XYZ file of C-alpha atoms in Angstrom:
598
model
C -11.693 44.393 38.185
C -8.260 44.984 36.727
C -6.092 42.126 35.606
C -2.467 41.506 34.870
C -0.647 42.874 31.847
C 0.293 40.548 29.016
C 3.851 39.277 28.742
C 6.024 40.046 25.731
C 6.837 37.442 23.142
C 10.296 35.923 23.436
C 13.093 35.249 20.964
C 13.543 32.459 18.429
C 16.888 32.086 16.650
C 17.362 29.424 13.978
C 20.528 28.896 11.920
C 19.944 26.021 9.480
C 20.817 24.635 6.089
C 17.182 23.916 5.178
C 13.996 25.002 6.882
C 10.843 23.180 5.848
C 7.425 22.105 7.139
C 3.904 23.520 7.455
C 3.652 24.167 11.182
C 3.847 27.493 13.010
C 6.600 29.662 14.466
C 5.253 32.244 16.889
C 6.617 34.841 19.288
C 3.382 36.687 20.064
C 2.738 38.965 23.009
C 0.198 37.973 25.636
C -3.216 39.629 25.910
C -4.109 42.038 28.698
C -6.528 40.626 31.261
C -9.328 41.990 33.413
C -12.740 43.608 33.054
C -13.615 47.210 33.677
C -10.066 48.474 34.148
C -8.293 46.298 31.627
C -4.556 45.781 31.442
C -2.096 46.421 28.686
C -0.974 43.700 26.311
C 2.541 42.408 25.738
C 4.611 43.338 22.717
C 5.575 40.896 20.015
C 8.888 39.089 20.258
C 11.707 38.554 17.764
C 12.302 35.743 15.288
C 15.517 35.363 13.269
C 16.163 32.597 10.769
C 19.428 32.159 8.852
C 19.142 29.561 6.078
C 20.399 28.233 2.753
C 17.153 26.624 1.517
C 13.726 27.943 2.556
C 10.783 25.563 2.001
C 8.728 26.496 5.072
C 5.019 27.031 4.238
C 3.544 27.444 7.699
C 2.518 30.530 9.705
C 5.098 32.792 11.293
C 4.011 35.637 13.615
C 5.483 38.009 16.166
C 2.497 40.208 16.852
C 1.584 42.127 19.949
C -1.188 40.991 22.235
C -4.654 42.523 22.363
C -6.464 44.359 25.125
C -10.064 45.408 25.596
C -9.744 49.034 26.605
C -6.027 49.421 27.319
C -2.985 49.591 25.067
C -2.348 46.717 22.713
C 1.141 45.366 22.256
C 3.458 46.643 19.516
C 4.579 44.465 16.638
C 7.620 42.267 17.003
C 10.065 41.519 14.189
C 10.780 38.595 11.893
C 14.228 38.539 10.275
C 15.035 36.154 7.425
C 18.490 35.889 5.863
C 19.452 33.622 3.000
C 23.083 32.584 2.642
C 23.073 34.420 -0.683
C 21.882 37.720 0.786
C 24.084 40.437 2.197
C 21.721 41.912 4.761
C 18.571 39.762 4.891
C 14.958 40.906 5.092
C 12.523 42.274 7.682
C 8.860 41.345 8.166
C 6.469 43.131 10.521
C 2.701 42.672 10.826
C 0.682 43.430 13.927
C -2.519 42.341 12.215
C -5.426 43.978 14.060
C -3.482 46.915 15.543
C -1.223 49.435 13.814
C -1.009 52.156 16.479
C 1.383 50.594 18.973
C 5.065 51.427 18.626
C 8.067 49.356 17.637
C 11.178 51.444 18.265
C 14.058 51.337 15.788
C 16.934 53.210 17.413
C 19.840 51.770 15.412
C 20.779 52.311 11.765
C 19.813 48.956 10.291
C 20.340 47.865 6.687
C 18.118 45.237 5.016
C 17.934 43.769 1.531
C 14.137 43.977 1.613
C 11.206 44.602 3.946
C 7.538 43.520 3.979
C 5.673 45.555 6.580
C 2.152 46.581 7.562
C -0.113 47.137 10.588
C 2.686 48.571 12.683
C 4.204 51.802 13.955
C 7.938 52.034 13.300
C 9.331 54.820 15.421
C 12.724 56.440 15.909
C 15.203 58.874 14.417
C 17.699 56.307 13.113
C 17.868 55.937 9.323
C 16.695 52.586 7.953
C 18.469 51.529 4.751
C 16.694 49.049 2.463
C 18.709 48.030 -0.573
C 15.960 46.502 -2.713
C 12.189 46.458 -2.183
C 10.194 48.077 0.595
C 6.717 46.535 0.280
C 3.920 48.242 2.193
C 1.347 45.457 2.416
C -2.449 45.916 2.770
C -3.178 47.491 6.127
C -1.779 50.599 7.817
C 1.886 51.377 8.420
C 2.990 54.341 10.544
C 6.536 55.035 9.336
C 8.274 57.626 11.512
C 11.903 56.706 10.762
C 13.675 58.077 7.677
C 14.171 55.426 4.973
C 16.912 55.577 2.346
C 18.633 53.552 -0.355
C 15.511 51.690 -1.432
C 15.390 50.707 -5.102
C 11.599 50.308 -5.090
C 8.901 51.361 -2.633
C 5.628 49.571 -3.381
C 2.526 50.926 -1.623
C 0.217 48.079 -2.513
C -3.520 48.102 -3.116
C -5.278 48.348 0.234
C -2.153 49.724 1.969
C -2.062 53.026 3.848
C 1.309 54.610 4.568
C 1.223 57.358 7.172
C 3.111 58.743 10.175
C 2.096 59.110 13.795
C -0.051 62.028 14.836
C 1.698 65.206 15.967
C 0.221 67.653 18.442
C 2.083 70.615 19.958
C 5.450 70.041 18.253
C 6.678 68.647 14.935
C 7.831 65.139 15.868
C 6.782 62.887 12.987
C 6.991 63.109 9.187
C 7.541 60.699 6.290
C 10.994 60.989 4.679
C 11.852 58.453 1.949
C 14.839 58.425 -0.412
C 14.574 55.755 -3.113
C 14.937 54.988 -6.807
C 11.288 54.321 -7.695
C 8.037 54.588 -5.752
C 4.606 53.347 -6.816
C 1.277 53.900 -5.086
C -1.048 51.313 -6.574
C -4.785 51.731 -7.102
C -6.602 51.670 -3.740
C -3.272 52.363 -2.061
C -2.429 55.673 -0.417
C -0.083 57.859 1.548
C -2.615 59.424 3.878
C -1.507 62.067 6.371
C -4.907 63.675 6.923
C -5.150 65.070 10.457
C -1.564 64.035 11.353
C -0.207 67.586 11.725
C -0.413 70.073 14.583
C -3.376 69.408 16.852
C -6.546 71.477 16.931
C -7.409 73.439 20.052
C -9.747 71.895 22.561
C -12.910 73.819 23.303
C -12.168 77.608 23.463
C -8.369 77.123 23.195
C -6.014 78.067 20.375
C -4.852 75.410 17.971
C -1.209 74.318 17.767
C 1.469 75.198 15.210
C 2.978 78.373 13.679
C -0.346 79.199 11.971
C -2.657 78.152 14.788
C -6.281 79.239 14.595
C -7.448 81.310 17.550
C -9.885 79.758 19.992
C -12.769 81.769 21.390
C -14.539 81.324 24.708
C -17.625 83.153 23.474
C -17.897 82.392 19.751
C -16.456 80.233 16.940
C -12.811 79.218 16.462
C -10.573 80.398 13.625
C -9.178 78.063 10.973
C -5.561 76.957 10.971
C -3.143 78.548 8.495
C -0.314 77.051 6.418
C -0.235 77.398 2.608
C -2.731 80.234 2.959
C -4.306 82.061 5.868
C -6.988 80.372 7.922
C -10.533 81.739 7.832
C -11.993 83.704 10.731
C -14.634 82.095 12.949
C -18.094 83.660 13.222
C -17.897 86.593 15.661
C -14.871 84.860 17.078
C -11.337 83.608 16.617
C -8.975 84.831 13.932
C -7.585 82.509 11.301
C -3.912 81.552 11.476
C -1.178 82.971 9.245
C 0.631 81.255 6.361
C 4.258 80.103 6.789
C 7.022 77.899 5.350
C 8.337 77.755 1.770
C 6.430 77.489 -1.506
C 9.394 75.816 -3.223
C 10.659 73.518 -0.425
C 7.710 72.783 1.877
C 8.500 70.583 4.864
C 6.089 71.706 7.551
C 2.895 70.381 9.113
C -0.477 72.080 8.839
C -1.634 74.009 11.924
C -4.673 73.175 14.023
C -7.902 75.157 14.128
C -9.029 77.057 17.216
C -11.732 75.669 19.502
C -15.220 77.174 19.744
C -17.060 77.924 22.943
C -19.562 75.074 22.785
C -17.246 72.135 23.442
C -16.184 72.338 19.792
C -12.523 71.376 19.270
C -10.674 72.709 16.262
C -9.644 70.352 13.476
C -6.146 68.855 13.364
C -3.742 69.933 10.637
C -2.339 67.690 7.889
C 1.009 65.891 8.070
C 4.177 66.136 5.959
C 5.799 63.853 3.387
C 9.112 64.197 1.512
C 9.911 61.653 -1.218
C 13.161 61.920 -3.168
C 13.114 59.343 -5.994
C 15.951 59.384 -8.502
C 13.856 57.377 -10.981
C 10.049 57.459 -11.130
C 7.170 58.311 -8.798
C 4.019 56.590 -10.083
C 0.822 57.685 -8.326
C -2.125 55.522 -9.309
C -3.683 55.750 -5.863
C -3.596 58.869 -3.679
C -1.424 61.153 -1.592
C -3.451 63.202 0.881
C -2.446 65.510 3.715
C -5.750 67.237 4.338
C -6.782 69.151 7.428
C -9.540 67.795 9.639
C -12.905 69.526 9.973
C -13.624 71.547 13.095
C -16.249 70.136 15.427
C -19.786 71.568 15.211
C -19.960 71.523 19.007
C -23.087 70.989 21.061
C -24.945 74.288 20.804
C -23.964 77.522 19.069
C -20.319 77.877 17.950
C -18.082 75.587 15.900
C -14.362 74.907 15.959
C -12.014 76.076 13.201
C -10.871 73.702 10.474
C -7.309 72.383 10.467
C -4.898 73.497 7.752
C -3.626 70.967 5.223
C 0.017 69.871 5.407
C 2.868 69.504 2.888
C 3.680 67.156 -0.012
C 7.206 67.492 -1.434
C 8.118 65.202 -4.337
C 11.539 65.212 -6.028
C 11.971 62.845 -8.967
C 13.199 62.305 -12.483
C 9.756 61.241 -13.767
C 6.328 61.874 -12.270
C 3.507 59.750 -13.713
C 0.158 58.186 -12.837
C -3.502 59.174 -12.766
C -4.211 59.380 -9.039
C -4.925 62.310 -6.722
C -2.586 64.605 -4.787
C -4.518 66.659 -2.259
C -3.715 69.159 0.477
C -7.143 70.570 1.293
C -8.005 72.544 4.409
C -10.607 71.205 6.828
C -14.038 72.828 7.022
C -15.034 74.965 9.976
C -17.514 73.406 12.391
C -21.062 73.997 11.092
C -23.065 75.098 14.117
C -26.494 76.610 14.619
C -25.292 80.225 15.067
C -21.564 80.754 14.369
C -19.515 78.507 12.125
C -15.825 77.971 12.618
C -13.353 79.383 10.100
C -12.116 77.169 7.281
C -8.619 75.711 7.446
C -6.089 76.830 4.838
C -4.883 74.713 1.963
C -1.437 73.147 2.256
C 1.714 73.262 0.149
C 2.573 70.911 -2.726
C 5.941 71.028 -4.519
C 6.794 68.666 -7.384
C 10.311 68.787 -8.860
C 10.820 66.716 -12.015
C 12.544 66.299 -15.374
C 9.742 64.378 -17.160
C 6.032 64.777 -16.372
C 3.269 62.455 -17.599
C 1.034 62.759 -14.535
C -2.657 63.081 -15.500
C -4.286 63.021 -12.073
C -5.860 65.771 -9.980
C -3.915 68.134 -7.707
C -5.737 70.359 -5.213
C -4.702 72.614 -2.334
C -7.896 74.551 -1.640
C -8.994 76.023 1.680
C -11.863 74.589 3.695
C -15.294 76.195 3.924
C -16.665 77.892 7.017
C -17.745 81.270 8.323
C -14.784 82.520 6.252
C -13.247 80.140 3.735
C -9.629 79.279 4.387
C -7.068 80.636 1.938
C -5.979 78.384 -0.902
C -2.623 76.736 -0.529
C 0.226 76.588 -3.040
C 1.285 74.256 -5.840
C 4.834 74.586 -7.174
C 5.810 72.656 -10.315
C 9.491 72.808 -11.208
C 10.806 71.241 -14.428
C 14.572 71.011 -14.586
C 17.399 69.257 -16.422
C 20.100 66.854 -15.326
C 22.710 68.566 -13.172
C 20.445 71.320 -11.814
C 18.200 70.738 -8.832
C 14.952 72.589 -8.239
C 14.147 75.247 -7.288
C 17.565 76.371 -8.610
C 20.826 74.755 -7.539
C 23.822 73.828 -9.689
C 27.368 73.050 -8.552
C 27.795 76.422 -6.879
C 24.981 78.701 -8.067
C 21.940 78.901 -5.777
C 18.693 80.695 -6.666
C 16.581 81.566 -3.633
C 13.017 82.769 -4.222
C 10.560 84.408 -1.845
C 7.142 84.826 -3.407
C 5.201 87.739 -1.926
C 2.748 87.246 -0.456
C 3.999 83.785 0.424
C 0.574 82.204 0.038
C -2.277 81.489 -2.377
C 0.116 81.161 -5.301
C 0.512 78.526 -7.980
C 3.863 78.590 -9.769
C 5.254 76.655 -12.734
C 9.038 76.926 -13.085
C 11.121 75.602 -15.981
C 14.903 75.325 -16.004
C 16.049 74.423 -19.535
C 19.675 75.543 -19.647
C 22.757 74.447 -17.763
C 23.864 77.053 -15.248
C 27.305 78.314 -14.393
C 28.862 81.267 -12.617
C 28.310 83.495 -15.662
C 24.845 82.533 -16.912
C 21.529 81.615 -15.234
C 18.142 81.205 -16.908
C 14.672 80.044 -15.850
C 10.968 80.565 -16.633
C 8.312 81.310 -14.021
C 4.575 81.271 -14.696
C 2.389 82.781 -12.006
C 0.653 85.977 -10.954
C 2.251 88.125 -8.287
C 5.698 89.307 -7.303
C 8.821 87.621 -6.042
C 12.164 88.529 -4.516
C 15.187 86.670 -5.878
C 18.653 86.190 -4.405
C 21.428 84.439 -6.357
C 24.704 83.294 -4.821
C 27.773 81.507 -6.158
C 28.319 83.683 -9.251
C 31.614 85.125 -10.441
C 32.760 87.609 -7.840
C 32.866 91.365 -8.413
C 31.388 91.131 -11.918
C 28.623 93.068 -13.636
C 25.519 91.086 -14.629
C 22.610 91.989 -16.897
C 19.091 90.923 -15.875
C 16.515 90.259 -18.588
C 12.758 89.821 -18.227
C 11.161 88.417 -21.397
C 14.130 89.600 -23.504
C 14.022 93.100 -22.030
C 16.966 94.178 -19.920
C 15.467 95.611 -16.748
C 18.461 95.938 -14.427
C 22.239 95.782 -14.110
C 23.815 94.552 -10.892
C 27.299 93.726 -9.654
C 28.162 90.748 -7.501
C 30.038 91.248 -4.268
C 33.430 89.784 -3.399
C 31.783 86.443 -2.558
C 29.833 86.194 -5.811
C 26.481 87.109 -4.271
C 23.950 89.209 -6.153
C 21.811 91.603 -4.122
C 18.126 90.798 -3.891
C 15.968 91.955 -6.791
C 12.188 91.988 -7.229
C 10.085 91.070 -10.253
C 6.327 91.270 -10.790
C 4.705 88.550 -12.879
C 1.436 88.603 -14.781
C 1.777 85.325 -16.685
C 4.801 83.480 -18.097
C 8.135 85.247 -17.696
C 11.585 84.238 -18.898
C 14.336 85.455 -16.578
C 17.975 85.554 -17.685
C 20.978 86.616 -15.681
C 24.101 86.970 -17.824
C 27.560 88.250 -17.027
C 28.151 91.412 -19.059
C 28.352 90.096 -22.646
C 30.658 91.766 -25.155
C 27.771 92.254 -27.584
C 24.010 91.927 -27.431
C 21.903 91.202 -30.518
C 18.273 92.279 -30.383
C 15.312 91.583 -32.610
C 16.074 94.398 -35.038
C 19.829 94.158 -35.496
C 22.854 91.909 -35.589
C 26.099 92.207 -33.672
C 28.740 93.994 -35.733
C 32.482 93.979 -35.065
C 33.889 97.021 -36.823
C 37.359 97.825 -38.076
C 38.973 101.146 -37.204
C 37.548 102.696 -40.392
C 34.018 101.786 -39.323
C 33.284 99.000 -41.845
C 32.250 95.553 -40.513
C 34.714 92.673 -40.415
C 32.429 90.186 -38.629
C 28.675 89.960 -38.080
C 26.805 87.642 -35.692
C 23.086 87.501 -36.441
C 20.384 86.937 -33.826
C 20.343 83.162 -34.486
C 24.049 82.644 -33.996
C 25.146 82.616 -37.656
C 28.492 84.276 -38.463
C 29.639 86.169 -41.581
C 33.263 87.331 -41.726
C 35.475 89.307 -44.066
C 38.397 86.869 -43.928
C 38.955 83.331 -42.718
C 38.801 81.507 -39.395
C 42.249 80.539 -38.107
C 42.368 77.897 -35.339
C 45.052 76.824 -32.845
C 47.056 79.966 -33.530
C 50.314 80.908 -31.832
C 50.241 84.482 -33.185
C 49.520 87.710 -31.366
C 46.880 90.371 -32.136
C 47.646 93.738 -33.723
C 47.136 97.089 -32.096
C 43.844 97.828 -33.921
C 42.370 94.320 -33.750
C 39.178 93.505 -31.863
C 40.482 91.390 -28.978
C 38.757 88.937 -26.638
C 40.781 88.413 -23.470
C 40.472 85.775 -20.766
C 40.106 86.504 -17.061
C 43.876 87.033 -16.693
C 43.901 89.652 -19.459
C 45.636 87.439 -22.028
C 44.237 87.550 -25.596
C 42.540 84.295 -26.644
C 40.751 85.420 -29.842
C 40.788 88.453 -32.095
C 39.434 89.836 -35.348
C 42.182 91.270 -37.596
C 41.424 94.879 -38.435
C 42.971 94.557 -41.906
C 42.287 91.034 -43.179
C 39.088 90.343 -41.268
C 40.447 86.974 -40.155
C 39.136 85.583 -36.853
C 42.114 84.079 -35.042
C 41.575 81.615 -32.204
C 43.994 80.102 -29.746
C 41.527 77.225 -29.520
C 39.087 75.462 -31.859
C 35.983 76.489 -33.821
C 32.579 74.741 -33.530
C 29.512 75.550 -35.648
C 26.031 74.157 -36.496
C 25.391 73.243 -32.881
C 21.775 72.174 -32.542
C 21.925 72.296 -28.753
C 21.474 74.910 -26.066
C 24.265 77.415 -25.723
C 25.836 76.946 -22.292
C 28.875 79.209 -22.109
C 31.533 78.236 -19.580
C 32.397 80.638 -16.822
C 34.071 83.929 -17.812
C 33.238 83.515 -21.514
C 32.726 86.360 -23.981
C 29.051 85.900 -24.889
C 26.910 86.927 -27.884
C 23.251 87.167 -26.872
C 20.449 86.887 -29.456
C 17.104 88.594 -29.748
C 15.474 86.287 -27.188
C 18.210 87.107 -24.687
C 19.696 83.631 -25.070
C 23.336 82.922 -25.718
C 23.920 82.181 -29.429
C 27.737 82.269 -29.520
C 30.687 82.564 -27.176
C 34.464 82.549 -26.881
C 35.684 80.690 -23.801
C 38.760 81.177 -21.632
C 40.970 78.999 -23.859
C 40.016 80.705 -27.121
C 37.431 78.251 -28.474
C 34.654 79.853 -30.565
C 31.201 78.190 -30.420
C 28.281 79.350 -32.602
C 24.786 77.907 -32.793
C 24.395 78.255 -36.583
C 26.747 78.227 -39.576
C 29.641 80.455 -40.615
C 30.486 82.004 -43.998
C 34.000 83.153 -44.757
C 34.956 85.997 -47.116
C 31.427 87.409 -47.091
C 32.112 91.019 -46.171
C 33.865 93.507 -48.436
């Protein structure tokens, strides 16, 4: 017989100077009643306590009720605010049940939060100023969280999001200063992506594996292509970005013998301005396809995405985005799910753990996924974004590729440099450069192309093929280029040198260096002009003096980062070694010697 549903917990509001005692404060939901067809339980209530002194040592709960066979109640909330706090803190714990929902539809701000065994759901951003502590148990966090100084995924805690199915509805999105996953703690999104197909039906998602009513299902695709099922469904295609992955893994196709396909993996984005410390695990693996009941298995689900942006990445844990295996049946196995996509953007890396994005096994193994490491410097964001300059990369094929990128120089509208290490080809598009200017493109110190930006400062797409590590430099047409066999000579009208820049940025001149000049150049002088055409530096054809409107700087043991519209001297490794800027300042990496040339 069916019974009545449980009532929800009520509200308790206390505003006190001191709260003390060892009793209990409860606002729990009632249990569902009945046997056979049981009834749903009531949700937890709300408790709020405003205080100056907190000495209470008793129990405080606002949990949902339980039900034997129907839905349990969602967690209620406990809000504590000291008179010294600005926003107060949030506690949530549903104890035995973490799957029932607590909706957060307003943009709340808290000083801290201690949460576990709950599902927090909504699109509103939750701001937590200090610590977000994920306590032992399971927390489904579907709302975006920002502003947190420290996210602590404690030992025994599992942070995840709700399961998706046909559409992308849930992901983890955290912006914080520091995040630590302690030993035995995890962010686990395995099987939380697009759903697998029920028996004989296609999976869900952009790379869904194909179901088959006669044979085995194909594996889901994402970072790679899904594997084909035995005599049956095709594997799904790869999709999304290697550099900025934000998608879910697709589900595998169902096989004909009541063999559902495996679910895909979920998606997590963590942007930590300080440190991400992974001692435990981050996993977004695909689920295995079902072996079915007789002859044909379901396809494995594809793994999902892990996107980490941080100053420092450290720890010794595991980061995995592995495809699910195809269902192992007596005749035809399902196809393996594809590996997922992992992107880690950092400035300092001391991570010693294991990273994997392999495809699952099956009739045909799923394609491996992608791992993108991007090392950058302050002021430039991976995969390539400064104040205005944007580097967009499309690796072809956009799957089964591991890439290490290093950005070691500051970028501006005249100069862009990075290193890529991988095997394959890529198309590059760069925007935000100086408009209507000619740029030289170098690949491992060899100039391979010359292109001109359009009126908006956009450079047309160009392709490069990589076999190992490649240094790519884009430089606005420099006045001189030094290579490995020669220096850059500035000649007088008679043909004899009056200034020589070597490939390391050292300068020998015939005369002297004159700074902060108010003079004007002669008709035969070598002149450097600014973008308006006005002379800002020149080498005197007769005396060999270098005259500057600005200042001179030498012995600079730092990277050469010429400002926009500078006159640039490029050394044998295609790096800037000297420049004259728009105001007539001369910068050289090494030393100068006056009166050296006859």
